mmCIF file of C-alpha atoms and ligand atoms in Angstrom:
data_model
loop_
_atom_site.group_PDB
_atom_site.id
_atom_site.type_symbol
_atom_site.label_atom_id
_atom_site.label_comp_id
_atom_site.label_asym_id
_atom_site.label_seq_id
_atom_site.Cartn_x
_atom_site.Cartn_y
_atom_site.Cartn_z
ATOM 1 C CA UNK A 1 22.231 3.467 -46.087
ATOM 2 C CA UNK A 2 20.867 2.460 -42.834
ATOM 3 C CA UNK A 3 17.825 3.970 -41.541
ATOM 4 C CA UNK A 4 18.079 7.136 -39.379
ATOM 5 C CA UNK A 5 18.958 6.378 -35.695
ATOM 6 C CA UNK A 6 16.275 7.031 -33.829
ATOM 7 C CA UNK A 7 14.119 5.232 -36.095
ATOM 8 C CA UNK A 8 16.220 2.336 -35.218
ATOM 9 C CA UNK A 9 15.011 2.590 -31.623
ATOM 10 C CA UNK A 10 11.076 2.171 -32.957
ATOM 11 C CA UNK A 11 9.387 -1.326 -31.857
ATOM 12 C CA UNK A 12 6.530 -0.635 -33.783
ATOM 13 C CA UNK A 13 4.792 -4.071 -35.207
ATOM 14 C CA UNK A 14 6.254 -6.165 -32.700
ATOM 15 C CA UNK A 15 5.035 -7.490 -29.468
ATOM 16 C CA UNK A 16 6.212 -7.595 -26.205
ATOM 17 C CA UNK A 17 5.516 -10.084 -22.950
ATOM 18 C CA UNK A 18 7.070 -8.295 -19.680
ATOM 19 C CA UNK A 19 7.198 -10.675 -16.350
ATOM 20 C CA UNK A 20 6.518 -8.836 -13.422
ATOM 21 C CA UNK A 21 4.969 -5.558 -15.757
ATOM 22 C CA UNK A 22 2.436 -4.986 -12.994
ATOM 23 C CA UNK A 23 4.430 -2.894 -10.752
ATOM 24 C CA UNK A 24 7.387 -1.648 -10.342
ATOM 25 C CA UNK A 25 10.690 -1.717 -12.864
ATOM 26 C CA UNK A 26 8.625 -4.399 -15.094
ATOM 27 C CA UNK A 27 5.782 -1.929 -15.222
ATOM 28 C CA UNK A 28 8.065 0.782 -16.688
ATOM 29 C CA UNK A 29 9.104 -1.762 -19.096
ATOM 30 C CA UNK A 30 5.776 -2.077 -20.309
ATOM 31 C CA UNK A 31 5.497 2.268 -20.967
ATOM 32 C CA UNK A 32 8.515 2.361 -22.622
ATOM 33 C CA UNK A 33 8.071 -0.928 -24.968
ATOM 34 C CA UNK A 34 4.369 0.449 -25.589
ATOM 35 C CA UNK A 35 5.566 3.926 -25.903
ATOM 36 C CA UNK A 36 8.262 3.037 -28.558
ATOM 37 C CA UNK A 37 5.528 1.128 -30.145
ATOM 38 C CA UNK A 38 5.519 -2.471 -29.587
ATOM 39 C CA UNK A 39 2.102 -4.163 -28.363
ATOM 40 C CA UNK A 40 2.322 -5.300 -24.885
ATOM 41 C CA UNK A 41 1.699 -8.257 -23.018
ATOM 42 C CA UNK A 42 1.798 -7.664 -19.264
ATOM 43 C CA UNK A 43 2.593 -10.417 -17.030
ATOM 44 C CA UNK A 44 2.383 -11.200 -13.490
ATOM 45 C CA UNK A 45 0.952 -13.419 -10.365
ATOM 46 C CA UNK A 46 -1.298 -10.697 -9.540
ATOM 47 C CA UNK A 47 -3.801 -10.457 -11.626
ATOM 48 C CA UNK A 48 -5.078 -6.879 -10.130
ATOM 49 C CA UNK A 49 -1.920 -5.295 -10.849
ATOM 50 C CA UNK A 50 -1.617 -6.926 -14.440
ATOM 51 C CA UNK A 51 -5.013 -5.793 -15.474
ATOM 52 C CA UNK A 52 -4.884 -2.181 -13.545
ATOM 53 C CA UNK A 53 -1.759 -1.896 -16.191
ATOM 54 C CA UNK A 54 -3.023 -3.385 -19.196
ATOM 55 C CA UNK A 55 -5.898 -1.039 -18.651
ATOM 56 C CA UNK A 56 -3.530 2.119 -18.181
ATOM 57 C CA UNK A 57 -1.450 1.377 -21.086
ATOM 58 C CA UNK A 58 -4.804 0.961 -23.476
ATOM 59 C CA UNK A 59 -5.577 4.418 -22.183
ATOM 60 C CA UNK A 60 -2.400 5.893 -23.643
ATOM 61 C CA UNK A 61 -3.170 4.485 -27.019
ATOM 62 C CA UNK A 62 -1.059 1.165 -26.507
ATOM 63 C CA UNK A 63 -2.505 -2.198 -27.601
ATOM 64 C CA UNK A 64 -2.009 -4.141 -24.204
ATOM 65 C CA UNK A 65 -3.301 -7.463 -22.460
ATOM 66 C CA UNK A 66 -3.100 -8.668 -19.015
ATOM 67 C CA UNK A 67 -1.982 -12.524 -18.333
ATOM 68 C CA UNK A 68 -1.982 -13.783 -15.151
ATOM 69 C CA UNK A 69 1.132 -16.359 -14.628
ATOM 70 C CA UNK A 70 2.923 -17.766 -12.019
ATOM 71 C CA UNK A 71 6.358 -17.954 -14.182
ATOM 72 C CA UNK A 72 8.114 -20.688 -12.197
ATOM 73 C CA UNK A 73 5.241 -23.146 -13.136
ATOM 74 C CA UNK A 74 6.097 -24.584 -16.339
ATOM 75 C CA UNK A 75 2.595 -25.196 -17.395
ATOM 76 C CA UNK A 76 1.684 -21.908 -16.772
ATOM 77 C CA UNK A 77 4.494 -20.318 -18.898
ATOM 78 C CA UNK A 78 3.873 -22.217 -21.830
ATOM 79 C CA UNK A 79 -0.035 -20.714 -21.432
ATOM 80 C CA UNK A 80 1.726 -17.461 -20.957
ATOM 81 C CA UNK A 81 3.256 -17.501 -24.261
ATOM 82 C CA UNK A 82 0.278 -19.398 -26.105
ATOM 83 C CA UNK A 83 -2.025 -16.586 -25.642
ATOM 84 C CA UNK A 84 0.321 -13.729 -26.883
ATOM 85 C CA UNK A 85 0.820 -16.135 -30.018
ATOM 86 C CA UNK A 86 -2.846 -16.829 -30.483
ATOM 87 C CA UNK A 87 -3.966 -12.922 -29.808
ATOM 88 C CA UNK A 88 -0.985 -11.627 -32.020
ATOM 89 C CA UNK A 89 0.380 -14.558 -33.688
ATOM 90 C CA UNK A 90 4.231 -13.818 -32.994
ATOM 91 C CA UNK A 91 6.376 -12.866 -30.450
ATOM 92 C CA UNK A 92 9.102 -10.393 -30.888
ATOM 93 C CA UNK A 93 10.509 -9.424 -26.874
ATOM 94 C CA UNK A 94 10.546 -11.304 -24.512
ATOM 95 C CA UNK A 95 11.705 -9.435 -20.919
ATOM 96 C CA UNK A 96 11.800 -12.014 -18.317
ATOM 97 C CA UNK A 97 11.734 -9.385 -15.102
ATOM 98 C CA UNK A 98 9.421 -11.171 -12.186
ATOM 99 C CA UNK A 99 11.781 -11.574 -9.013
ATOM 100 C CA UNK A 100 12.295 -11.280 -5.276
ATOM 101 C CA UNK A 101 14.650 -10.507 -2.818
ATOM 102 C CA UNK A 102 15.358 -11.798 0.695
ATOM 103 C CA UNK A 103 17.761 -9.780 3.512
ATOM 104 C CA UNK A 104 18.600 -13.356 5.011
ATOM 105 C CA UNK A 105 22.271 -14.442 6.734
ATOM 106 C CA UNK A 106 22.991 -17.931 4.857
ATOM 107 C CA UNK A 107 24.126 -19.188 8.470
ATOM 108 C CA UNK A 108 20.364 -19.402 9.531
ATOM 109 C CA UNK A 109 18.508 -19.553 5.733
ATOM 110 C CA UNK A 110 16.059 -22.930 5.389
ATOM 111 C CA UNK A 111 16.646 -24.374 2.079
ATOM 112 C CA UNK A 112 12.844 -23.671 1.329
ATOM 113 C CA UNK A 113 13.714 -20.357 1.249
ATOM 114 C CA UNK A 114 17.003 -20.520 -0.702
ATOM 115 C CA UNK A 115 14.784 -22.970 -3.067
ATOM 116 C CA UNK A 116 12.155 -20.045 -3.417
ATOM 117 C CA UNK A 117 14.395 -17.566 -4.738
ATOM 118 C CA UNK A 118 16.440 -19.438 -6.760
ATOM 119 C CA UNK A 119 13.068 -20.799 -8.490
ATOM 120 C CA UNK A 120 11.539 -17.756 -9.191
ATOM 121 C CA UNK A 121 14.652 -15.360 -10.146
ATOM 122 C CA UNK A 122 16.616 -18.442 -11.662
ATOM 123 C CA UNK A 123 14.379 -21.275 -12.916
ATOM 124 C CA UNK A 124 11.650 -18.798 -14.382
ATOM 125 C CA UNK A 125 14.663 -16.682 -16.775
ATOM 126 C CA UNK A 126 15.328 -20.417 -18.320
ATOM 127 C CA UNK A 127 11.616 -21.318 -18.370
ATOM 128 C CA UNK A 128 10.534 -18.104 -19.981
ATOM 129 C CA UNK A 129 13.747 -17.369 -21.835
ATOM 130 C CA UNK A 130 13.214 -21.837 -23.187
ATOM 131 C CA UNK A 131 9.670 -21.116 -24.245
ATOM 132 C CA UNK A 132 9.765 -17.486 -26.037
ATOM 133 C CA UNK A 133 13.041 -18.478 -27.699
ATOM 134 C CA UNK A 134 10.824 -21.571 -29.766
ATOM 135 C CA UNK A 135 8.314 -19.439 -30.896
ATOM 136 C CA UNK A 136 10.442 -16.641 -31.643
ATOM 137 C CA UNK A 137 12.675 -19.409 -33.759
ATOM 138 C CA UNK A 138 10.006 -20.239 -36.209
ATOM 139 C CA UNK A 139 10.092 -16.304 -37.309
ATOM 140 C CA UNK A 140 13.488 -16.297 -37.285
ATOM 141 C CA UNK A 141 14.120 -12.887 -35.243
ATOM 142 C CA UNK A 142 13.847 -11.930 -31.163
ATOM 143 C CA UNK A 143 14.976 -10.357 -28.575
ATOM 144 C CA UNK A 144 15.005 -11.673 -24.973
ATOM 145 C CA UNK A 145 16.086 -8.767 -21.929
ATOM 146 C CA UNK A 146 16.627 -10.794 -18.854
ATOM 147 C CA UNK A 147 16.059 -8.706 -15.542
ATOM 148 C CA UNK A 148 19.439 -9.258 -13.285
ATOM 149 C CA UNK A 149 21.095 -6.892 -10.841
ATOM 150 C CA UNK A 150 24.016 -5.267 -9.705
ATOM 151 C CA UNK A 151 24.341 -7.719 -6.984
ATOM 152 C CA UNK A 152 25.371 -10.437 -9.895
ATOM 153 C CA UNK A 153 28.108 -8.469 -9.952
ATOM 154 C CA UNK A 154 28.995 -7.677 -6.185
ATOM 155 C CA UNK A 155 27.827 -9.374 -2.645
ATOM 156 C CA UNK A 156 26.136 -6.010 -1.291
ATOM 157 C CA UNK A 157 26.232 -4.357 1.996
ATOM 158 C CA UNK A 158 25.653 -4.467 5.002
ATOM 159 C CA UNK A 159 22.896 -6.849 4.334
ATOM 160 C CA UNK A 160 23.241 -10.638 3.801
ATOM 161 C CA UNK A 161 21.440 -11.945 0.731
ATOM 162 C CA UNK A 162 23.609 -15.146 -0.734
ATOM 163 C CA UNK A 163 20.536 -16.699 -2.345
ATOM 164 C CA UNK A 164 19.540 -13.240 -4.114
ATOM 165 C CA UNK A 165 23.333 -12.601 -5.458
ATOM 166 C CA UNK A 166 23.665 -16.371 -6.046
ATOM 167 C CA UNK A 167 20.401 -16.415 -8.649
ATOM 168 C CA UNK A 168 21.021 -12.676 -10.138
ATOM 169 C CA UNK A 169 24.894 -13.667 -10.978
ATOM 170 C CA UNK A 170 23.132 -17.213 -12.504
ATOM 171 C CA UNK A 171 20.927 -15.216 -14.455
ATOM 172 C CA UNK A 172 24.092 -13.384 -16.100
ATOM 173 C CA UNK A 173 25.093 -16.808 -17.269
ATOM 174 C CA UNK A 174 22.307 -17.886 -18.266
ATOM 175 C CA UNK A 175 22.094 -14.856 -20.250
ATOM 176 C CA UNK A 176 25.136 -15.439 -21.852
ATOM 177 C CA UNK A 177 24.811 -19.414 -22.645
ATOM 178 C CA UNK A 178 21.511 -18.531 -24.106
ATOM 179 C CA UNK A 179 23.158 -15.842 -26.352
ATOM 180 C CA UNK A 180 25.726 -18.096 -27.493
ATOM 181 C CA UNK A 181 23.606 -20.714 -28.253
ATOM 182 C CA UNK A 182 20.420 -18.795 -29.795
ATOM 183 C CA UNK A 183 22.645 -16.359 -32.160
ATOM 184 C CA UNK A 184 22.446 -18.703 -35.196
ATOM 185 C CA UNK A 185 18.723 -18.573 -34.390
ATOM 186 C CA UNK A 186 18.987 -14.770 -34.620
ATOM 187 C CA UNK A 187 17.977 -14.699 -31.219
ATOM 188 C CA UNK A 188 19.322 -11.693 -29.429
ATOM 189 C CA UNK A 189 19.534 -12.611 -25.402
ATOM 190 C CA UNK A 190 21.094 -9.593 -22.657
ATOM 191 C CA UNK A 191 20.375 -8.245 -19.547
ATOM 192 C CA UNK A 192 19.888 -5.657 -17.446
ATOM 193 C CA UNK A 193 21.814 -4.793 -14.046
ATOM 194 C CA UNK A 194 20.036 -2.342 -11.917
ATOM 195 C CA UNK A 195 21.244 -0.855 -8.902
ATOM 196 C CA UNK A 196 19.091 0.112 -6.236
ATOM 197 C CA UNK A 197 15.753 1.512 -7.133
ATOM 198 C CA UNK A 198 12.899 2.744 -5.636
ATOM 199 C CA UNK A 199 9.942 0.314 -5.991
ATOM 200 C CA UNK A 200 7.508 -1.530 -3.980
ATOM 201 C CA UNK A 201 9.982 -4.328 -3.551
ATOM 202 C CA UNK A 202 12.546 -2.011 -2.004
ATOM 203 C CA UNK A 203 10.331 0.369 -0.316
ATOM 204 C CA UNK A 204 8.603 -2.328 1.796
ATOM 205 C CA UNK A 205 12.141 -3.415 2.852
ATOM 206 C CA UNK A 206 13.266 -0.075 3.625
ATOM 207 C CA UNK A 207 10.250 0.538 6.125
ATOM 208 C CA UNK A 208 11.269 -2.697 8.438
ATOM 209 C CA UNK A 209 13.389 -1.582 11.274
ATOM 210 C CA UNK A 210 16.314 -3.480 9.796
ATOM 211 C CA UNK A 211 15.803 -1.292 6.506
ATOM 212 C CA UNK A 212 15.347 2.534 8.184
ATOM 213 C CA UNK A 213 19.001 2.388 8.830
ATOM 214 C CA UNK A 214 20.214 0.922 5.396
ATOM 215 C CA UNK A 215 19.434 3.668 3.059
ATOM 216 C CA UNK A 216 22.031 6.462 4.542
ATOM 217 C CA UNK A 217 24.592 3.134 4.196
ATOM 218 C CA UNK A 218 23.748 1.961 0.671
ATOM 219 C CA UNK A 219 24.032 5.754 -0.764
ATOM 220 C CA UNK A 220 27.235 6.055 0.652
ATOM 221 C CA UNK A 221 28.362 3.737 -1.735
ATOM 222 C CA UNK A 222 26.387 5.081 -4.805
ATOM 223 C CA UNK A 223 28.679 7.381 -6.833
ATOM 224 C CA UNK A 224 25.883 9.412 -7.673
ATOM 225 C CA UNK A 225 24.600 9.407 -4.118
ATOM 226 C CA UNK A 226 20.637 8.891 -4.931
ATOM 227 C CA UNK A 227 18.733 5.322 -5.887
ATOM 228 C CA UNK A 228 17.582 4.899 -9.321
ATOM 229 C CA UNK A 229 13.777 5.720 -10.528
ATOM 230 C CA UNK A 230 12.160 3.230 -12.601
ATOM 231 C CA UNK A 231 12.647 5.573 -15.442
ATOM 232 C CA UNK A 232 16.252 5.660 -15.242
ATOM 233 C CA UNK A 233 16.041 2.069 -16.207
ATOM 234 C CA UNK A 234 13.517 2.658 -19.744
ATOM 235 C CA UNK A 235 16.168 3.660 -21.880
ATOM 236 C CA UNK A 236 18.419 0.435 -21.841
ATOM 237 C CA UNK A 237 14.995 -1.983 -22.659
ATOM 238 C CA UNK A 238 13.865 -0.025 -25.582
ATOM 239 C CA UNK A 239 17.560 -0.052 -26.656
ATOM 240 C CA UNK A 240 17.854 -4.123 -26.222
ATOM 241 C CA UNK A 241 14.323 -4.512 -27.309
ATOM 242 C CA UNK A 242 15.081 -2.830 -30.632
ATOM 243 C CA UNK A 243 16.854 -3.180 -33.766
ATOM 244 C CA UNK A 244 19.753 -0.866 -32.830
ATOM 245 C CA UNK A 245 21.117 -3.285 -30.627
ATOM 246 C CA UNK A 246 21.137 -5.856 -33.117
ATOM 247 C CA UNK A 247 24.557 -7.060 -33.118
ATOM 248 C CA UNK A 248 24.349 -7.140 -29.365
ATOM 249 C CA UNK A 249 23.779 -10.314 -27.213
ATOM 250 C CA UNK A 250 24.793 -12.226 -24.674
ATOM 251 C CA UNK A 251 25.821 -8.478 -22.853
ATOM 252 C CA UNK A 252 24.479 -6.985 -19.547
ATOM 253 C CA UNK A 253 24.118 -3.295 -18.949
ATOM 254 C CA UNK A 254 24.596 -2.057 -15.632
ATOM 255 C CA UNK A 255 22.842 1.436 -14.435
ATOM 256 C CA UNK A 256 23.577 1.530 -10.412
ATOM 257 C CA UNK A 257 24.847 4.557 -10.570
ATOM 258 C CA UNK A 258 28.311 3.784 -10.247
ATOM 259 C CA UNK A 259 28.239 1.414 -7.244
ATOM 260 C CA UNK A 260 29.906 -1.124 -9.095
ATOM 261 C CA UNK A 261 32.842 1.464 -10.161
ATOM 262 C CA UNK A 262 34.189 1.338 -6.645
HETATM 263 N N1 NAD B 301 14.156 -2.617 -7.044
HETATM 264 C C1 NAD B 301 15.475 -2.810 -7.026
HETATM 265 O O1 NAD B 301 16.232 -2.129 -6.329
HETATM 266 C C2 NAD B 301 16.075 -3.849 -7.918
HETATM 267 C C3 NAD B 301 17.460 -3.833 -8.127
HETATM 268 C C4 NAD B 301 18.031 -4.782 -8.968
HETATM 269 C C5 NAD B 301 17.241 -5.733 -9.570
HETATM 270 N N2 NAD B 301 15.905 -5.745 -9.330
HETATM 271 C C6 NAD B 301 15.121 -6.781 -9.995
HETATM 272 O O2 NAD B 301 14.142 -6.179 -10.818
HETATM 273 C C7 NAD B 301 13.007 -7.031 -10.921
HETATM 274 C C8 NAD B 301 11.756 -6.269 -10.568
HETATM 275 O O3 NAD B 301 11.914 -5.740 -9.278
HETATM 276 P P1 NAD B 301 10.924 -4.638 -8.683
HETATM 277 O O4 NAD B 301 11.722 -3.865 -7.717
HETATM 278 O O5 NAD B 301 10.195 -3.952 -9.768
HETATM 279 O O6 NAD B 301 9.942 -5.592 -7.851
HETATM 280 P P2 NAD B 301 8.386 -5.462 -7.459
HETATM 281 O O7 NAD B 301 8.166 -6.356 -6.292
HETATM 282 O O8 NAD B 301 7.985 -4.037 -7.363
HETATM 283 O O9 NAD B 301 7.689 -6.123 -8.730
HETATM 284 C C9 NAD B 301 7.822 -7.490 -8.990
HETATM 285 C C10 NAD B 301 6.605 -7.955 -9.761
HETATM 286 O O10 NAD B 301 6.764 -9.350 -10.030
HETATM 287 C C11 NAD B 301 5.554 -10.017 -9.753
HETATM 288 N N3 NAD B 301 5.815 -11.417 -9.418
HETATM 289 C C12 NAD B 301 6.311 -11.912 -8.258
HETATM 290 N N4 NAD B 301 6.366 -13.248 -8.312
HETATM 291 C C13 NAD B 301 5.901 -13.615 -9.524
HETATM 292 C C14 NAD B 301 5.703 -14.867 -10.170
HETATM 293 N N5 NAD B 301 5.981 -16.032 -9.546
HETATM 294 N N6 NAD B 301 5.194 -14.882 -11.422
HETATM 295 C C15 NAD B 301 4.889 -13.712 -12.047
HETATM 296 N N7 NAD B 301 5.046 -12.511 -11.487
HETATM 297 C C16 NAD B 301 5.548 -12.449 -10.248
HETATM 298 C C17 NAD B 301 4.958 -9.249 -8.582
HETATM 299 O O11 NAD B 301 3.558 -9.483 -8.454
HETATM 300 C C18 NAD B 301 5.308 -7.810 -8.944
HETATM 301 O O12 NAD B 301 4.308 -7.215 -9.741
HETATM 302 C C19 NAD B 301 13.309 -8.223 -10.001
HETATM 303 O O13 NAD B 301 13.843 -9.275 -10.758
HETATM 304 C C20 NAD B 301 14.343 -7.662 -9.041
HETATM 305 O O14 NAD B 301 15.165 -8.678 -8.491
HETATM 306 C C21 NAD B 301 15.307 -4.825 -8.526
#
């Protein structure tokens, strides 16, 4: 008989590595890996933010470290990894999260910019996803949560982001290849799809005079007529994360509140 079911949700004895955990939906990440038991490794280019969550996680009675790491160097993500394996010794999830977005009509985008993007919420899933997936080989068990979006599903509205959609929809592929190709590895690799959610990324969008008339326009099209929290968003991780989605991979939940219904 299997165990009970919420005790299939339990991480504890495993570790964690979250891109991006210093803020926003990657910080939530980090609570509810930590809180469901794991050990957790928080990741991100600003080292402030990293540590200021490391620190607040410790506080709770969660064994966490900060790493700073630019994740679309490859140098630094193999360091990334290194140090969870030398402070732990194994690495159990992986959730590749760190990622940008750019309101930009393709007519007048640089190809710096499309570059940019496309490094950092493209490049860094394989990079990441590449160099957890060989340590997580020689144990013979992991789990990998890639961070996409809704818009890998749909080219939002009324603003003009090609580059964003373009690497979100890649990362769904990605996510799938991987799975394909990792499950005799019993490697487990899926994603996540949010829909708009309130976060530093968005809120610093939504206070440009561009973004002060987009929110009334964007919840017109949300089913459930609000944005997500961050905390609407904990419940699929720890699911992915954990054994009770073991037979699970190469899927991609979406919680947008509907948007993608219509
Ligand atoms: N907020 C939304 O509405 C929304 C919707 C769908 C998908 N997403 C995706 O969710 C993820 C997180 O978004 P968020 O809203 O929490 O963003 P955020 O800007 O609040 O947080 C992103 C974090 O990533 C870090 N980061 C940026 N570049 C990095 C790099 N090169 N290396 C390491 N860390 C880096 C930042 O320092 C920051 O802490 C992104 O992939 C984003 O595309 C967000």
């Amino acid at each position: 008989m299997a165990e009970k079911i919420l005790d299939r949700f339990k991480l504890d004895g495993k570790t964690a590595l979250v891109t991006g955990g210093g803020q926003g939906i990657g910080q939530a990440y980090c609570f509810a890996l930590g809180e469901a038991g794991a050990k957790i490794a928080v990741v991100d280019i600003n080292t402030t933010v990293a540590e200021e969550t490391a620190q607040a996680l410790t506080k709770k009675g969660i064994e966490a470290i900060a790493i700073t790491t630019d994740v679309t160097k490859e140098d630094e993500v193999i360091k990334m990894v290194k140090t969870v394996i030398d402070k732990w010794g194994f690495l159990t999830i992986g959730v590749n999260n760190a990622g940008m977005g750019v309101w930009r009509d393709a007519l007048t985008q640089d190809f710096a910019e499309w570059r940019k993007i496309l490094s950092l919420n493209l490049d860094s899933i394989f990079l990441c996803s590449r160099t957890e997936a060989v340590e997580m080989a020689k144990k013979g068990y992991g789990k990998i949560v890639n961070t996409a979006s809704m818009s890998a599903h749909i080219s939002n509205t009324p603003q003009n982001q090609a580059a964003y959609n373009s690497s979100k929809a890649g990362v769904l592929h990605l996510t799938r290849s991987l799975a394909a190709e990792w499950a005799p590895k019993n490697i487990r690799v899926n994603s996540i799809s949010p829909g708009y959610t309130k976060t530093a990324l968005v809120d610093k969008l939504l206070e440009t005079p561009e973004g002060k008339t987009m929110l009334p326009k964007w919840l017109e099209k949300v089913p459930m007529g609000r944005m997500a929290t961050v905390e609407d968003l904990q419940g699929a991780v720890v699911y992915l994360a954990s054994p009770a989605s073991d037979y699970a991979t190469g899927t991609d939940i979406i919680i947008d509140g509907g948007y993608c219904c219509w």
